[in-house]
Amino acid sequence: MPNIKFSEAITEALREEMERDEKVFVMGEDVSTPSVSPLTAELAERFGTARVRNTPISELGFTGAAVGAAMAGYRPVLDMRLVDFTLVAMDPIANQAPKLRYMLGGQVSIPLVIRTPQGGGVQNGPTHGQALESWFMKIPGLKVAVPSDAADAKGLLKTAIRDDNPVIFTEYRSLYPSVGPVPEGDVAIPFGKAAVKREGSDITLIGVGSEVPHCLEAAEALASDGISAEVVDPRTISPLDTEGLAASVSKTGRCVVAEQGHLHGGVGAEIAAALQAMLFGSLKAPIERVAALNTPIPVQPKMEAFVLPSVEKITAAARKALDYA
Amino acid sequence: MPESKGTFRKEKLGEMYRTMVRIRRFEEMAQELFEKGGIIRGGIHVSAGQEACSVGVCSALNNEDAILTTHRGHGHSIAKGTRLPEMMAELFGKVTGLCHAKGGSMHIADVSKGHYGAHSIVGSNMPMAAGIGLAFQFNGRGQVAVPFFGDGASNQGAFHESMNLCAIWKLPVVFFCENNHFASSTRADYSTSVEDISTRAQGYGSPGITVDGMDVLAVHEAVAEAVKRARAGEGPTLIEAKTYRYYGHSRLDKKFGSYRDEAEWNKWKARDPLTVAEKLFGLTETEIEGHQAAVEKELAEAVAFAEASPEPEPEMALEDIFG
């Protein structure tokens, strides 16, 4: 199994899907410009600039256009550059794409993928460094994938492109350089299936996106103290594999949920609510949550680190859950 | 035996007139049923007065061409050939409705007829029309997409972004603006920076023209020309039709609110698009009555179908989410 970067896995998935299905096309700001968008620019060379199409800075316009093209039988993969820019295009994303099939009584399908690079740790500040997957998971009709490694990035993106429904495909920028084994060939990973990324028996660390590698590091730190932590990744948060998550927590009895988005109304709140309802009698401690503090994401590195989740915060939360009598 | 051009024209004109009558009567009937209460829920937005726009546009399109309309879209829907019984059933909230009773009056669609939906967020249909235009450009089959919108929507960013996209990519889209002079209750002469909305096309290097929206032939000819350009790969055209909304904005709005008076209303009513068409087409009393009688029969059948159809089971609310 070759080791490739997360970013290369994205490009591979796009290339293979574009080769497989001529209805797939890529659209977004600077997507065919090599110096700005290396992930997609090589696709422009291969497939041409009509199928890998630069757009004006016009998020509302081109997102709505992607919905229209999907309605008319194409399979657009929109590159949103940064998730923060989706907020300019919330009408097509939240009102149209997820609801058209329903509102029109099943007369149309919207096979649309919106890739949303996102996340902090890069000193880009409050409107260029957010993690917003929890916004999208509460919209019926949208699916939300949050890959945490190269293999999942490729396999989930292939599934997203083949899905006949709109998918928000979140890519944490901090993960682009990460390298991991990716199976060769046409391997699509189904939505709604959590993955155990490290096995353990004392506590479950559930990570979302960027926090999966942080949970793996935290598990390593805990292991040096003789604590066996299991790390589980939901991989998609809509649909959410509550059964898969509960299977791990029912075994360990303790749980931390870590995400980079804001604490208030976050993915962890949904997961914790589901787990307590399913496992109330067998939980040995309250479910702990680690997330961004409820403040905009500041630019200054020390302040930014203070606000965002980290390996240390996850480790501390795990210890708190383990210490609970 | 092929018909002579004259005969064909006469038949086509008759069909156009009948469609205008069909729209007018459908809306009068829908309004009446709505006011009775308990039959049509939510709200309806009636477009009476604007029939020449609906028919002028759709008579210049093929079944394979697309329209996308608005919350005030009954007329456009009917002109594009939307099935009347299923449309009425949708208004009645019945399971046989075009949208399985989930969309209602504001989301009528009949994709089999090239009707890609009424879209109730003002301006939202224009980016989608651009995308359907992009699909049509990819397909290369010469299809055209037409978003209907009002003077109000021409102040939305969605309009401007869509005009720009269609212009730079030369997409086969005809932007059709029904300037009925009111965005809900706000007068266009207050809300809109230009008197003729068609002049906004200049900002996108595209042709823009203003036509008499009470004259179905004037609308038809302008649209036919714009469709020709679009099919030839020459890009979008903005057509503004000056027209008038006879009813209030929606259910709570009186016909003569604080924003218009009877004199203005009467001035427009004097150029009623149906009357204008009767004169233009040289229709006889007998012909007019024939069209009216045929439409009454169709509508009675549509209402009977809607009445006889069952309501959906509550659990059907969980269907049609994912495909």
XYZ file of C-alpha atoms in Angstrom, chain A residues 99-323:
225
model
C -34.309 20.784 0.135
C -34.968 20.836 -3.598
C -35.503 17.112 -3.929
C -37.930 17.216 -1.009
C -39.706 20.417 -2.035
C -40.121 19.164 -5.590
C -41.507 15.807 -4.491
C -38.513 13.749 -5.589
C -38.470 15.134 -9.144
C -34.786 16.084 -8.978
C -31.537 14.857 -7.465
C -28.674 17.120 -6.418
C -25.427 15.132 -6.794
C -23.194 17.942 -5.574
C -19.982 17.859 -3.552
C -18.751 21.009 -1.840
C -15.143 20.657 -0.717
C -14.532 22.975 2.206
C -10.902 23.325 3.281
C -10.995 24.696 6.804
C -9.485 25.048 10.232
C -7.212 27.128 12.376
C -3.657 26.875 13.549
C -2.518 28.949 10.595
C -2.979 32.446 12.056
C -5.675 33.408 9.557
C -8.039 34.817 12.122
C -11.773 34.836 12.792
C -13.087 34.697 9.199
C -10.399 32.506 7.600
C -9.762 29.939 10.281
C -13.071 28.471 11.351
C -14.201 24.858 11.544
C -17.873 24.749 10.655
C -18.907 21.135 10.144
C -21.381 21.363 13.021
C -23.291 24.084 11.132
C -23.980 21.720 8.253
C -24.824 18.608 10.242
C -28.109 20.098 11.418
C -29.471 20.626 7.900
C -31.719 17.755 6.773
C -30.814 16.684 3.250
C -27.083 17.413 3.542
C -24.426 14.790 4.191
C -21.205 15.800 5.907
C -17.896 13.944 5.608
C -14.910 14.825 7.810
C -11.900 12.679 6.827
C -8.916 12.563 9.155
C -6.295 10.710 7.087
C -5.246 10.133 3.493
C -7.019 6.809 3.023
C -10.320 8.144 4.329
C -9.911 11.338 2.313
C -9.705 9.356 -0.905
C -12.307 6.734 -0.090
C -14.864 9.175 1.315
C -14.411 11.649 -1.543
C -15.113 8.901 -4.075
C -18.288 8.017 -2.200
C -19.266 11.692 -1.983
C -18.900 12.156 -5.743
C -20.978 9.036 -6.474
C -23.698 10.025 -4.017
C -26.863 11.412 -5.611
C -27.251 13.923 -2.777
C -25.411 17.073 -1.698
C -22.325 16.425 0.416
C -20.206 18.857 2.398
C -16.704 17.437 2.277
C -14.549 19.007 4.957
C -10.771 19.088 4.550
C -8.693 20.274 7.491
C -5.811 22.263 6.045
C -3.568 21.054 8.859
C -3.994 17.513 7.495
C -2.904 18.192 3.881
C 0.792 17.359 4.464
C 0.059 14.290 6.589
C 1.173 11.023 4.981
C -0.558 7.686 5.273
C -1.105 4.382 3.499
C -3.816 4.516 0.842
C -5.075 1.344 -0.812
C -4.572 1.192 -4.553
C -7.510 0.812 -6.873
C -11.118 1.794 -6.651
C -11.800 1.800 -2.912
C -14.825 3.842 -1.859
C -15.577 4.119 1.858
C -19.270 4.024 2.799
C -20.804 6.925 4.705
C -22.094 6.354 8.216
C -19.384 3.899 9.279
C -17.124 4.938 12.134
C -13.550 3.590 12.159
C -11.478 2.465 15.118
C -8.115 4.148 14.554
C -6.431 2.622 17.628
C -7.718 -0.120 19.857
C -7.867 0.247 23.625
C -9.893 -0.747 26.672
C -9.844 1.988 29.380
C -11.320 5.022 27.611
C -12.664 6.012 24.178
C -11.346 9.138 22.495
C -13.704 10.178 19.696
C -12.015 12.613 17.315
C -13.516 14.639 14.499
C -11.277 15.586 11.548
C -8.128 17.356 12.727
C -8.638 16.034 16.263
C -8.212 12.383 15.267
C -4.417 12.707 15.001
C -4.504 14.703 18.248
C -6.443 11.878 19.905
C -3.881 9.367 18.604
C -1.088 11.444 20.153
C -3.044 11.740 23.392
C -3.517 7.957 23.403
C 0.242 7.570 23.038
C 0.823 9.911 25.998
C -1.724 8.015 28.095
C -0.133 4.695 27.128
C 3.120 5.774 28.743
C 1.124 5.904 31.996
C -0.297 2.455 31.393
C -3.688 3.678 30.160
C -5.175 1.976 27.143
C -7.162 4.473 25.057
C -9.266 3.562 22.028
C -9.498 6.188 19.279
C -12.620 6.237 17.133
C -13.361 8.447 14.142
C -16.991 8.849 12.981
C -15.686 9.876 9.496
C -19.085 11.234 8.533
C -21.153 13.255 10.999
C -24.254 13.158 8.763
C -25.058 10.309 8.725
C -23.582 9.677 12.157
C -22.713 6.112 13.154
C -23.957 6.286 16.740
C -23.994 2.465 16.937
C -20.323 2.283 16.009
C -19.372 4.947 18.546
C -21.495 3.318 21.238
C -19.862 -0.042 20.596
C -16.535 1.395 21.713
C -17.863 3.421 24.650
C -19.935 0.521 25.976
C -16.664 -1.392 26.192
C -14.607 1.359 27.908
C -17.326 3.170 29.887
C -15.494 6.485 29.535
C -15.374 8.939 26.658
C -13.876 12.213 25.411
C -15.207 13.841 22.236
C -12.762 16.224 20.545
C -13.453 18.582 17.661
C -11.975 21.806 16.341
C -15.296 23.611 15.903
C -16.772 25.701 18.678
C -17.985 23.969 21.823
C -21.449 25.497 21.837
C -23.790 23.442 19.679
C -20.891 21.372 18.417
C -20.615 17.877 16.951
C -19.601 16.653 20.397
C -22.895 17.815 21.870
C -24.799 15.626 19.416
C -22.501 12.652 20.011
C -22.597 13.007 23.800
C -26.395 13.288 23.792
C -26.707 10.150 21.676
C -24.234 8.176 23.805
C -25.778 9.084 27.153
C -29.198 8.037 25.861
C -27.855 4.721 24.583
C -25.421 3.904 27.416
C -26.642 5.755 30.524
C -26.388 2.731 32.812
C -22.943 1.650 31.701
C -21.115 4.993 31.656
C -18.498 5.234 34.407
C -17.971 8.997 34.045
C -19.610 12.017 32.401
C -18.646 12.376 28.742
C -15.960 15.050 28.413
C -15.793 17.464 25.487
C -12.836 19.267 23.972
C -13.524 21.948 21.345
C -12.653 25.518 20.413
C -13.553 27.994 23.145
C -16.610 30.080 22.364
C -14.745 33.007 20.886
C -13.723 34.008 17.364
C -10.388 32.464 16.321
C -7.689 35.080 16.974
C -4.630 35.597 14.767
C -1.875 35.823 17.386
C -0.368 32.301 17.771
C -0.437 32.086 21.565
C -4.011 33.314 21.727
C -5.008 31.000 18.870
C -3.467 27.991 20.623
C -5.288 28.995 23.811
C -8.621 28.890 21.986
C -8.152 25.735 19.878
C -8.173 22.122 21.080
C -4.820 20.343 21.479
C -3.231 17.041 22.456
C -2.718 18.415 25.975
C -6.356 19.430 26.361
C -7.525 16.011 25.141
C -5.104 14.234 27.484
C -6.280 16.365 30.417
C -9.930 15.676 29.610
C -9.177 11.945 29.428
C -7.502 12.043 32.837
C -10.508 13.859 34.280
C -12.826 11.144 32.941
C -10.494 8.430 34.229
C -10.263 10.044 37.684
